[in-house]
């Protein structure tokens, strides 16, 4: 009887790490999760107010568990602060950088600043935050102080610096009351934000943010300019 020829057993090949279907998508979702939580939070705050919003509401809207939310934010107050930093403080920081290295005239810079802020408060979730602070400041003084330090103080310092620049360059009137002028400049931006999230749904006319910016700047710059200064 002929000997049976042994069949060679193939050598095992090194095992590569198994990749679960959609692993790359999972990593992207994990990286994007803080942003998704912030989007969900600001939507909940806009609908319910800060006091009435629960972390369960935010987690459900973001499509995650409450435990997962706690991996990124320690509580509702920290979540609100993160929302403010994401939508407002970051924009102030960008404006500070742009102004620091700018060569344009001060009226041009001021016009750009107001137009940009009107756009941000009109087209992004940032618009609801001033209303939330005004409504909740009495009940949550820590958040009010945080907002004052992060947004009001930093924003008015930026505008005040621009006004001083204009005075030093002979573009603005030396008699300008800087302390109050900064609030005159930002007031229409805040008014537009408050209007959109309070009375706008009931008003027969819509406030056009772009036209508001143009009208405000025309009046503002005419009053700021030093008599005889170039336009």
C-alpha angles and dihedrals in degrees: 000000000000116000114253112245111239114240113228114242110228114244114249112255119226110271116241120214110275112242116211116227109267094016092138090049089050091053091050091050091050091051091047095045099096089055091048090051091050091050091050092046097052090047091052092045090051093051101039107017124242098282095050096045115099126200087238088062092051093046093049092049091049091049095241138106123265088244091057090051089056089058088069106028129032096212147331095286092053089047091053091049090051090052091053092047092048098048105028115013092050090054092049089051091052090050091050090053093047093049094046094063100031125125096185122110117274094247088054092050092047091050091051092047095051093044092050094048092047089052093048094049091044103044105030136057088259087087094073096052099078090053091049092051093048091049097045104032095098094052097040108037093167091060090046091053090046091052092047092052098041100038115013099040095041095043095048090046089055093049092044090053090053092050091050088050090054092050093048091050092049092246098113133045113273089218091063115135098230097186093060100029091068090061092047088056097049098037097087090051091054093042090053091050093048093045094051092053099042122022102012095090090057100040120097092218129056120224107231106218094204094050090045090054093050094047094045093048093048091054094039099050093045089057095043099049119101111245108268094015117138116259 
